């Protein structure tokens, strides 16, 4: 109920902005200026200024010169053969078919006859193909052969005739390449006034337009979903890039066409037909919708006012459906913006897709703002919020997390540039400097070079980035935080440290679009790499490797139940629930910085297994943190069940060691296959070796690089008498790739060393417990030893001995807030406690409890008053610093070195009030302090 007024207000603000656009923009561009061209990327009034910008800006000058060189090659070829370029278009040159028929995601056949050659339809929805593409020079002129295409097989190297449905996106790709040359030539005509460019572009433009004018939209001859998503030229309306080339070329060539008395009615009709196809088809509630809106914007801006056309389909008509009026398969932007999580700014798809939705929206607003000069970004604040929220996706390397169909790319650099351009245009200097400073590191490390890749970038990016004296700190800017929770994609991230000490855990469920079947999955960043990466997506969404392996459980760092855990990927509705976490999501500067953790729970749909994962990052005095991973899993059937913990780690070598550092002897095994009813994904595993071993073990993953110390991930693993340990090779990770920086180059494309722990019984009361210990060889290793202790009930007790041999962390973790565990030294009713002590020092370094009702340890006691509490107590020079999220009573022991007397309770402004403590009536050696509410900072001080 509380969200309704906010959404109503948001809708009202957007509607007002759109009404302003429709009433002001298009008469502005229309009436006196409606027939002025160009107007999409440039306008005649600013031509002199634009030309100066090119002359004075090296990267722009280089771009234009490169365009001239490329077009000059075509001009030279066409000098000898005027039809050289036009003849390379993929057309139905001989048959002149007017009808196209699709079966599922494949081209089936075409028929009918038009008065002119028609545009050939794409071959298939699947971009993956076994055949090599063709350079323009190698394309047979006027090619149209009933046998299909004569192409070289990538594997055999031999040429063979193949049906168009085996060519991937080759057909549409060739036409797009040719139309991009037309677009470039049209631009150069406007820029230079030289008619040679227009004369090169005109025959190709006209041939394509005429060919699409006489070609009907595709017909679907089966009952597949293809009938709802097809474009005029491609299998998906989101791939209709030809629309942009044609719209922009038309805009630049308009005056040439008019001056030469060319009939433009067919061009208008084709743009309208394309716009209608995009409005009628597509997928309305994911990234498609915004990609389609981008095409509609170009179409609208190329056309004139509605009243110029008998059918009334001009600028206002198509912008109405872009911004303000929804149809069953094209949701207007005013409604689409409500798909964002209004609190976090996250779009409900995997990171790569989410970030490119922002790219599309920023481009649309830039185009609109070019006409209105009304700071459209400010009129749509959720778009700016979403663009900035993308920084939360980043690993410390500057690359984004790889869950779902994402890889370890970066925030699209177009997003940086378009934000900078807007801030520059409207004198928002503080924001311009911030985003510029965040872009600069990518320029410095070579990940990004300022050079235009499109005419849009040439026209809209600022000439030079503003001067920034220092790099912005993402943490201090608040753009990334120690923890961040995005419920609409079921994703929780924890991060700690900087530089070589930076560590991050990304925990993800399956929610939203482009999600995988991954249960509760994890990616782990440490020592400058994503040591525990996701596997990414397969060759394509239709390929066997994607459907059988990459989108399935064994390709993720998760637990598979009975070898069959499974549910639908892509559009998935299987999130985890976030039960407990610390610090609170999106809090940029918590008082207690030594620990972050999350506990999430999930029911695996196929087996109805109950699962729970607790992940904690715990800092050490060395500055190097370690990670605790505690995974519980059980089915309702208490008798027969199997649970397998999968963990993939980058490595050149992978060893398994006993407690006394002896290498375990593993044997080749025929386990882990689909023969016994397990997932087909198991068949993708190779080099399988195993050992049945019940004691605690250590896994050591080693990355070896020249001129660098060995990069190590030691994993301390709790033993179990029913445990079988496997060392296998998984297929390569497609999340890592060249240039991403999340893995060493020598491991890109290599099979992934994988640890599998198998239990032939439940793993709830005796869960998988692992401590991930990253360090560099011959440098500080923060951990000397890990002991997994047996405790009655479901509690797990872990003792971490630090490298100094005097500092210990005692960790107690139960399944829930209502579990109780106790012995002579402690009592805990609650979820988690971590106590750090030093030998022979009475007072602890810190006590951290979360989801706890009562905790007692060596004369310390935390007692929640009316709900479970999260409390940190940390020793500092001036006393013990506290942070609590609920009312509680804390009891502090009196010792010779510290006699607690008062507590200072701080407000948000830094001021504080002081209260006296009371002697515990049951224990005169304890002082009690009562906190009646949550305090972000309190200090217990001594007399």
mmCIF file of C-alpha atoms in Angstrom, residues 312-605:
data_model
loop_
_atom_site.group_PDB
_atom_site.id
_atom_site.type_symbol
_atom_site.label_atom_id
_atom_site.label_comp_id
_atom_site.label_asym_id
_atom_site.label_seq_id
_atom_site.Cartn_x
_atom_site.Cartn_y
_atom_site.Cartn_z
ATOM 1 C CA UNK A 312 -1.354 9.715 -39.907
ATOM 2 C CA UNK A 313 1.740 7.706 -39.007
ATOM 3 C CA UNK A 314 4.522 10.203 -38.500
ATOM 4 C CA UNK A 315 6.693 11.460 -35.680
ATOM 5 C CA UNK A 316 3.969 11.930 -33.108
ATOM 6 C CA UNK A 317 2.400 8.564 -33.880
ATOM 7 C CA UNK A 318 5.543 6.495 -33.336
ATOM 8 C CA UNK A 319 6.772 8.550 -30.393
ATOM 9 C CA UNK A 320 3.384 8.076 -28.775
ATOM 10 C CA UNK A 321 3.954 4.310 -28.842
ATOM 11 C CA UNK A 322 7.558 4.760 -27.765
ATOM 12 C CA UNK A 323 6.845 6.866 -24.717
ATOM 13 C CA UNK A 324 3.213 7.078 -23.761
ATOM 14 C CA UNK A 325 0.902 4.370 -25.081
ATOM 15 C CA UNK A 326 1.420 0.660 -24.464
ATOM 16 C CA UNK A 327 0.349 -2.210 -26.684
ATOM 17 C CA UNK A 328 0.291 -5.935 -25.825
ATOM 18 C CA UNK A 329 3.859 -6.396 -27.119
ATOM 19 C CA UNK A 330 5.373 -2.927 -26.825
ATOM 20 C CA UNK A 331 5.101 -1.317 -23.418
ATOM 21 C CA UNK A 332 5.566 2.455 -23.508
ATOM 22 C CA UNK A 333 8.578 3.861 -21.683
ATOM 23 C CA UNK A 334 6.367 5.511 -19.050
ATOM 24 C CA UNK A 335 5.190 2.033 -18.018
ATOM 25 C CA UNK A 336 8.443 0.215 -18.723
ATOM 26 C CA UNK A 337 10.314 2.400 -16.238
ATOM 27 C CA UNK A 338 8.137 0.932 -13.485
ATOM 28 C CA UNK A 339 9.799 -2.438 -14.144
ATOM 29 C CA UNK A 340 12.918 -1.094 -12.422
ATOM 30 C CA UNK A 341 13.188 -1.684 -8.697
ATOM 31 C CA UNK A 342 12.456 1.888 -7.704
ATOM 32 C CA UNK A 343 14.500 1.537 -4.509
ATOM 33 C CA UNK A 344 17.682 -0.044 -5.894
ATOM 34 C CA UNK A 345 17.540 1.014 -9.559
ATOM 35 C CA UNK A 346 18.195 -2.568 -10.706
ATOM 36 C CA UNK A 347 16.511 -3.934 -13.836
ATOM 37 C CA UNK A 348 15.271 -7.554 -13.372
ATOM 38 C CA UNK A 349 17.687 -9.294 -15.735
ATOM 39 C CA UNK A 350 21.239 -10.567 -15.585
ATOM 40 C CA UNK A 351 23.876 -7.787 -15.458
ATOM 41 C CA UNK A 352 24.869 -7.636 -19.138
ATOM 42 C CA UNK A 353 21.271 -7.261 -20.234
ATOM 43 C CA UNK A 354 20.345 -4.914 -17.420
ATOM 44 C CA UNK A 355 23.216 -2.554 -18.219
ATOM 45 C CA UNK A 356 22.410 -2.491 -21.937
ATOM 46 C CA UNK A 357 18.809 -1.591 -21.141
ATOM 47 C CA UNK A 358 20.296 1.502 -19.521
ATOM 48 C CA UNK A 359 22.397 2.086 -22.642
ATOM 49 C CA UNK A 360 19.284 2.009 -24.820
ATOM 50 C CA UNK A 361 17.402 4.396 -22.569
ATOM 51 C CA UNK A 362 20.322 6.825 -22.340
ATOM 52 C CA UNK A 363 20.601 6.820 -26.142
ATOM 53 C CA UNK A 364 16.864 7.402 -26.556
ATOM 54 C CA UNK A 365 16.979 10.310 -24.104
ATOM 55 C CA UNK A 366 20.047 11.768 -25.839
ATOM 56 C CA UNK A 367 18.215 11.708 -29.173
ATOM 57 C CA UNK A 368 15.130 13.254 -27.610
ATOM 58 C CA UNK A 369 17.189 15.841 -25.744
ATOM 59 C CA UNK A 370 18.892 16.779 -29.000
ATOM 60 C CA UNK A 371 15.480 18.005 -30.133
ATOM 61 C CA UNK A 372 14.080 19.408 -26.873
ATOM 62 C CA UNK A 373 17.151 20.741 -25.048
ATOM 63 C CA UNK A 374 15.078 20.113 -21.923
ATOM 64 C CA UNK A 375 17.490 17.928 -19.898
ATOM 65 C CA UNK A 376 15.483 14.777 -20.488
ATOM 66 C CA UNK A 377 17.719 12.765 -18.181
ATOM 67 C CA UNK A 378 16.564 14.941 -15.300
ATOM 68 C CA UNK A 379 12.966 14.333 -16.394
ATOM 69 C CA UNK A 380 13.462 10.573 -15.990
ATOM 70 C CA UNK A 381 15.393 10.252 -12.689
ATOM 71 C CA UNK A 382 15.043 6.460 -12.473
ATOM 72 C CA UNK A 383 17.196 6.131 -15.612
ATOM 73 C CA UNK A 384 20.042 8.068 -14.016
ATOM 74 C CA UNK A 385 19.601 6.079 -10.801
ATOM 75 C CA UNK A 386 19.729 2.811 -12.753
ATOM 76 C CA UNK A 387 22.842 3.860 -14.663
ATOM 77 C CA UNK A 388 24.626 4.649 -11.390
ATOM 78 C CA UNK A 389 23.327 1.491 -9.667
ATOM 79 C CA UNK A 390 25.322 -0.569 -12.185
ATOM 80 C CA UNK A 391 28.507 0.150 -10.235
ATOM 81 C CA UNK A 392 27.213 -2.305 -7.618
ATOM 82 C CA UNK A 393 27.725 -5.071 -10.196
ATOM 83 C CA UNK A 394 31.486 -4.530 -10.217
ATOM 84 C CA UNK A 395 34.195 -6.776 -8.896
ATOM 85 C CA UNK A 396 37.213 -4.879 -7.491
ATOM 86 C CA UNK A 397 38.824 -5.374 -10.921
ATOM 87 C CA UNK A 398 36.209 -3.085 -12.494
ATOM 88 C CA UNK A 399 34.456 -5.961 -14.261
ATOM 89 C CA UNK A 400 30.883 -6.947 -13.605
ATOM 90 C CA UNK A 401 29.643 -10.109 -11.946
ATOM 91 C CA UNK A 402 28.749 -12.959 -14.274
ATOM 92 C CA UNK A 403 25.506 -14.477 -13.051
ATOM 93 C CA UNK A 404 22.940 -15.741 -15.542
ATOM 94 C CA UNK A 405 23.692 -15.095 -19.203
ATOM 95 C CA UNK A 406 26.319 -12.490 -18.380
ATOM 96 C CA UNK A 407 30.066 -12.504 -18.685
ATOM 97 C CA UNK A 408 32.727 -10.525 -16.871
ATOM 98 C CA UNK A 409 32.497 -7.454 -19.051
ATOM 99 C CA UNK A 410 32.343 -3.862 -17.894
ATOM 100 C CA UNK A 411 29.655 -1.275 -17.537
ATOM 101 C CA UNK A 412 29.144 -0.217 -21.174
ATOM 102 C CA UNK A 413 31.465 2.696 -21.784
ATOM 103 C CA UNK A 414 28.655 4.326 -23.755
ATOM 104 C CA UNK A 415 26.837 4.732 -20.422
ATOM 105 C CA UNK A 416 29.750 6.695 -18.956
ATOM 106 C CA UNK A 417 30.031 8.845 -22.072
ATOM 107 C CA UNK A 418 26.326 9.638 -22.340
ATOM 108 C CA UNK A 419 26.125 10.594 -18.667
ATOM 109 C CA UNK A 420 29.187 12.804 -19.084
ATOM 110 C CA UNK A 421 27.693 14.426 -22.195
ATOM 111 C CA UNK A 422 24.466 15.237 -20.375
ATOM 112 C CA UNK A 423 26.231 16.587 -17.292
ATOM 113 C CA UNK A 424 28.497 18.678 -19.516
ATOM 114 C CA UNK A 425 25.601 20.073 -21.535
ATOM 115 C CA UNK A 426 23.697 21.154 -18.433
ATOM 116 C CA UNK A 427 26.711 22.319 -16.384
ATOM 117 C CA UNK A 428 26.410 19.630 -13.731
ATOM 118 C CA UNK A 429 30.143 19.805 -13.132
ATOM 119 C CA UNK A 430 30.301 17.796 -9.916
ATOM 120 C CA UNK A 431 28.636 14.776 -11.499
ATOM 121 C CA UNK A 432 30.627 15.203 -14.699
ATOM 122 C CA UNK A 433 33.887 15.079 -12.738
ATOM 123 C CA UNK A 434 32.724 12.056 -10.742
ATOM 124 C CA UNK A 435 31.787 9.940 -13.785
ATOM 125 C CA UNK A 436 34.875 11.118 -15.661
ATOM 126 C CA UNK A 437 37.083 10.043 -12.775
ATOM 127 C CA UNK A 438 35.397 6.627 -12.802
ATOM 128 C CA UNK A 439 36.012 6.269 -16.540
ATOM 129 C CA UNK A 440 39.671 7.342 -16.368
ATOM 130 C CA UNK A 441 41.012 4.060 -14.856
ATOM 131 C CA UNK A 442 39.638 2.141 -17.849
ATOM 132 C CA UNK A 443 41.454 4.568 -20.136
ATOM 133 C CA UNK A 444 44.665 4.199 -18.162
ATOM 134 C CA UNK A 445 44.675 0.392 -18.175
ATOM 135 C CA UNK A 446 43.769 0.216 -21.855
ATOM 136 C CA UNK A 447 40.362 -1.396 -21.377
ATOM 137 C CA UNK A 448 38.803 1.617 -23.094
ATOM 138 C CA UNK A 449 40.065 3.946 -25.806
ATOM 139 C CA UNK A 450 38.193 7.097 -26.693
ATOM 140 C CA UNK A 451 37.391 6.483 -30.321
ATOM 141 C CA UNK A 452 33.999 6.576 -31.938
ATOM 142 C CA UNK A 453 32.497 3.335 -33.149
ATOM 143 C CA UNK A 454 29.352 4.884 -34.572
ATOM 144 C CA UNK A 455 28.017 8.168 -35.877
ATOM 145 C CA UNK A 456 25.958 8.485 -32.707
ATOM 146 C CA UNK A 457 29.117 8.462 -30.607
ATOM 147 C CA UNK A 458 30.807 10.932 -32.949
ATOM 148 C CA UNK A 459 27.920 13.362 -32.606
ATOM 149 C CA UNK A 460 27.025 13.031 -28.932
ATOM 150 C CA UNK A 461 30.199 12.392 -26.938
ATOM 151 C CA UNK A 462 32.080 15.393 -25.536
ATOM 152 C CA UNK A 463 35.216 16.317 -27.441
ATOM 153 C CA UNK A 464 37.528 16.075 -24.439
ATOM 154 C CA UNK A 465 36.990 14.702 -20.960
ATOM 155 C CA UNK A 466 37.214 17.244 -18.196
ATOM 156 C CA UNK A 467 40.390 17.342 -16.142
ATOM 157 C CA UNK A 468 40.170 15.417 -12.885
ATOM 158 C CA UNK A 469 43.032 15.519 -10.449
ATOM 159 C CA UNK A 470 42.439 12.157 -8.791
ATOM 160 C CA UNK A 471 40.535 8.983 -9.339
ATOM 161 C CA UNK A 472 37.201 8.820 -7.610
ATOM 162 C CA UNK A 473 36.900 6.269 -4.877
ATOM 163 C CA UNK A 474 33.838 4.133 -5.540
ATOM 164 C CA UNK A 475 33.390 3.354 -1.858
ATOM 165 C CA UNK A 476 33.532 6.979 -0.721
ATOM 166 C CA UNK A 477 31.210 8.010 -3.560
ATOM 167 C CA UNK A 478 28.606 5.567 -2.281
ATOM 168 C CA UNK A 479 28.251 3.976 -5.721
ATOM 169 C CA UNK A 480 29.384 0.650 -4.305
ATOM 170 C CA UNK A 481 28.770 -0.471 -0.739
ATOM 171 C CA UNK A 482 30.050 -3.309 1.503
ATOM 172 C CA UNK A 483 26.819 -5.207 0.876
ATOM 173 C CA UNK A 484 24.064 -4.767 -1.677
ATOM 174 C CA UNK A 485 20.834 -6.704 -2.116
ATOM 175 C CA UNK A 486 18.790 -6.668 -5.312
ATOM 176 C CA UNK A 487 15.694 -8.778 -4.603
ATOM 177 C CA UNK A 488 14.329 -8.527 -8.143
ATOM 178 C CA UNK A 489 17.295 -10.570 -9.414
ATOM 179 C CA UNK A 490 17.861 -12.509 -6.168
ATOM 180 C CA UNK A 491 21.400 -11.237 -5.769
ATOM 181 C CA UNK A 492 23.423 -10.336 -2.689
ATOM 182 C CA UNK A 493 26.993 -9.065 -2.824
ATOM 183 C CA UNK A 494 29.592 -8.709 -0.054
ATOM 184 C CA UNK A 495 32.900 -6.918 -0.516
ATOM 185 C CA UNK A 496 35.867 -6.033 1.668
ATOM 186 C CA UNK A 497 39.349 -4.579 1.238
ATOM 187 C CA UNK A 498 41.203 -2.887 -1.605
ATOM 188 C CA UNK A 499 43.977 -3.721 -4.051
ATOM 189 C CA UNK A 500 45.576 -7.129 -3.535
ATOM 190 C CA UNK A 501 43.503 -7.533 -0.361
ATOM 191 C CA UNK A 502 40.142 -6.932 -2.078
ATOM 192 C CA UNK A 503 37.728 -9.837 -1.741
ATOM 193 C CA UNK A 504 34.134 -10.209 -2.839
ATOM 194 C CA UNK A 505 31.400 -12.836 -2.670
ATOM 195 C CA UNK A 506 28.463 -12.644 -5.072
ATOM 196 C CA UNK A 507 25.543 -14.883 -4.110
ATOM 197 C CA UNK A 508 22.727 -15.354 -6.596
ATOM 198 C CA UNK A 509 19.452 -17.232 -6.969
ATOM 199 C CA UNK A 510 17.343 -17.495 -10.126
ATOM 200 C CA UNK A 511 14.951 -14.607 -10.574
ATOM 201 C CA UNK A 512 14.133 -12.424 -13.531
ATOM 202 C CA UNK A 513 15.187 -12.834 -17.132
ATOM 203 C CA UNK A 514 18.334 -14.487 -18.523
ATOM 204 C CA UNK A 515 18.736 -16.403 -15.269
ATOM 205 C CA UNK A 516 20.307 -19.850 -14.987
ATOM 206 C CA UNK A 517 19.295 -22.971 -13.113
ATOM 207 C CA UNK A 518 21.823 -22.460 -10.347
ATOM 208 C CA UNK A 519 20.105 -22.920 -6.974
ATOM 209 C CA UNK A 520 22.125 -20.814 -4.536
ATOM 210 C CA UNK A 521 25.258 -20.035 -6.540
ATOM 211 C CA UNK A 522 28.403 -18.103 -5.691
ATOM 212 C CA UNK A 523 31.173 -16.230 -7.477
ATOM 213 C CA UNK A 524 34.305 -15.551 -5.425
ATOM 214 C CA UNK A 525 36.811 -12.768 -6.162
ATOM 215 C CA UNK A 526 40.209 -12.719 -4.430
ATOM 216 C CA UNK A 527 43.859 -11.975 -5.225
ATOM 217 C CA UNK A 528 42.845 -9.766 -8.194
ATOM 218 C CA UNK A 529 40.927 -12.520 -10.028
ATOM 219 C CA UNK A 530 37.527 -14.165 -9.933
ATOM 220 C CA UNK A 531 38.946 -17.359 -8.465
ATOM 221 C CA UNK A 532 35.522 -18.998 -8.305
ATOM 222 C CA UNK A 533 33.792 -17.850 -11.500
ATOM 223 C CA UNK A 534 30.434 -18.693 -12.964
ATOM 224 C CA UNK A 535 30.599 -20.580 -16.263
ATOM 225 C CA UNK A 536 28.619 -18.040 -18.319
ATOM 226 C CA UNK A 537 26.445 -19.040 -21.235
ATOM 227 C CA UNK A 538 27.019 -21.586 -23.992
ATOM 228 C CA UNK A 539 27.681 -21.217 -27.680
ATOM 229 C CA UNK A 540 24.174 -19.819 -28.130
ATOM 230 C CA UNK A 541 20.828 -20.112 -26.373
ATOM 231 C CA UNK A 542 19.847 -22.905 -28.770
ATOM 232 C CA UNK A 543 23.062 -24.915 -28.639
ATOM 233 C CA UNK A 544 23.331 -28.255 -26.835
ATOM 234 C CA UNK A 545 26.150 -27.077 -24.565
ATOM 235 C CA UNK A 546 23.992 -24.233 -23.253
ATOM 236 C CA UNK A 547 20.841 -26.282 -22.737
ATOM 237 C CA UNK A 548 22.620 -29.301 -21.263
ATOM 238 C CA UNK A 549 25.481 -27.758 -19.306
ATOM 239 C CA UNK A 550 26.050 -24.008 -19.040
ATOM 240 C CA UNK A 551 22.518 -23.155 -17.912
ATOM 241 C CA UNK A 552 22.372 -26.093 -15.483
ATOM 242 C CA UNK A 553 23.381 -26.626 -11.850
ATOM 243 C CA UNK A 554 26.765 -28.401 -12.317
ATOM 244 C CA UNK A 555 28.082 -25.349 -14.183
ATOM 245 C CA UNK A 556 27.718 -23.238 -11.032
ATOM 246 C CA UNK A 557 29.224 -23.085 -7.571
ATOM 247 C CA UNK A 558 26.258 -24.650 -5.835
ATOM 248 C CA UNK A 559 24.873 -27.923 -4.431
ATOM 249 C CA UNK A 560 23.122 -30.461 -6.669
ATOM 250 C CA UNK A 561 20.642 -32.867 -5.083
ATOM 251 C CA UNK A 562 20.373 -36.493 -6.214
ATOM 252 C CA UNK A 563 22.119 -35.552 -9.426
ATOM 253 C CA UNK A 564 18.869 -34.141 -10.828
ATOM 254 C CA UNK A 565 18.344 -30.643 -9.399
ATOM 255 C CA UNK A 566 16.651 -28.698 -12.163
ATOM 256 C CA UNK A 567 14.085 -26.074 -13.115
ATOM 257 C CA UNK A 568 13.519 -23.669 -15.981
ATOM 258 C CA UNK A 569 16.226 -21.185 -16.837
ATOM 259 C CA UNK A 570 15.947 -17.927 -18.833
ATOM 260 C CA UNK A 571 12.714 -16.495 -17.367
ATOM 261 C CA UNK A 572 12.985 -17.901 -13.876
ATOM 262 C CA UNK A 573 11.006 -17.477 -10.675
ATOM 263 C CA UNK A 574 13.153 -19.291 -8.147
ATOM 264 C CA UNK A 575 14.803 -16.680 -5.880
ATOM 265 C CA UNK A 576 16.367 -17.370 -2.530
ATOM 266 C CA UNK A 577 15.069 -15.614 0.554
ATOM 267 C CA UNK A 578 17.519 -13.360 2.351
ATOM 268 C CA UNK A 579 17.093 -14.395 5.983
ATOM 269 C CA UNK A 580 19.972 -12.560 7.665
ATOM 270 C CA UNK A 581 22.790 -10.287 6.589
ATOM 271 C CA UNK A 582 25.294 -7.708 7.770
ATOM 272 C CA UNK A 583 25.930 -4.851 7.144
ATOM 273 C CA UNK A 584 22.590 -3.606 5.875
ATOM 274 C CA UNK A 585 22.324 -3.392 2.126
ATOM 275 C CA UNK A 586 23.598 -0.166 0.525
ATOM 276 C CA UNK A 587 25.008 1.245 3.803
ATOM 277 C CA UNK A 588 28.240 2.821 2.615
ATOM 278 C CA UNK A 589 30.132 3.163 5.902
ATOM 279 C CA UNK A 590 29.139 0.754 8.692
ATOM 280 C CA UNK A 591 30.780 1.198 12.071
ATOM 281 C CA UNK A 592 31.984 -2.409 12.246
ATOM 282 C CA UNK A 593 34.050 -3.344 9.212
ATOM 283 C CA UNK A 594 35.601 -6.672 10.195
ATOM 284 C CA UNK A 595 32.776 -8.929 8.968
ATOM 285 C CA UNK A 596 30.115 -9.171 6.321
ATOM 286 C CA UNK A 597 27.780 -12.117 5.907
ATOM 287 C CA UNK A 598 24.537 -13.363 4.433
ATOM 288 C CA UNK A 599 22.321 -16.349 5.131
ATOM 289 C CA UNK A 600 19.916 -17.269 2.372
ATOM 290 C CA UNK A 601 17.488 -20.149 1.987
ATOM 291 C CA UNK A 602 15.921 -21.912 -0.966
ATOM 292 C CA UNK A 603 13.790 -24.932 -1.838
ATOM 293 C CA UNK A 604 15.157 -26.769 -4.880
ATOM 294 C CA UNK A 605 12.031 -27.378 -7.013
#
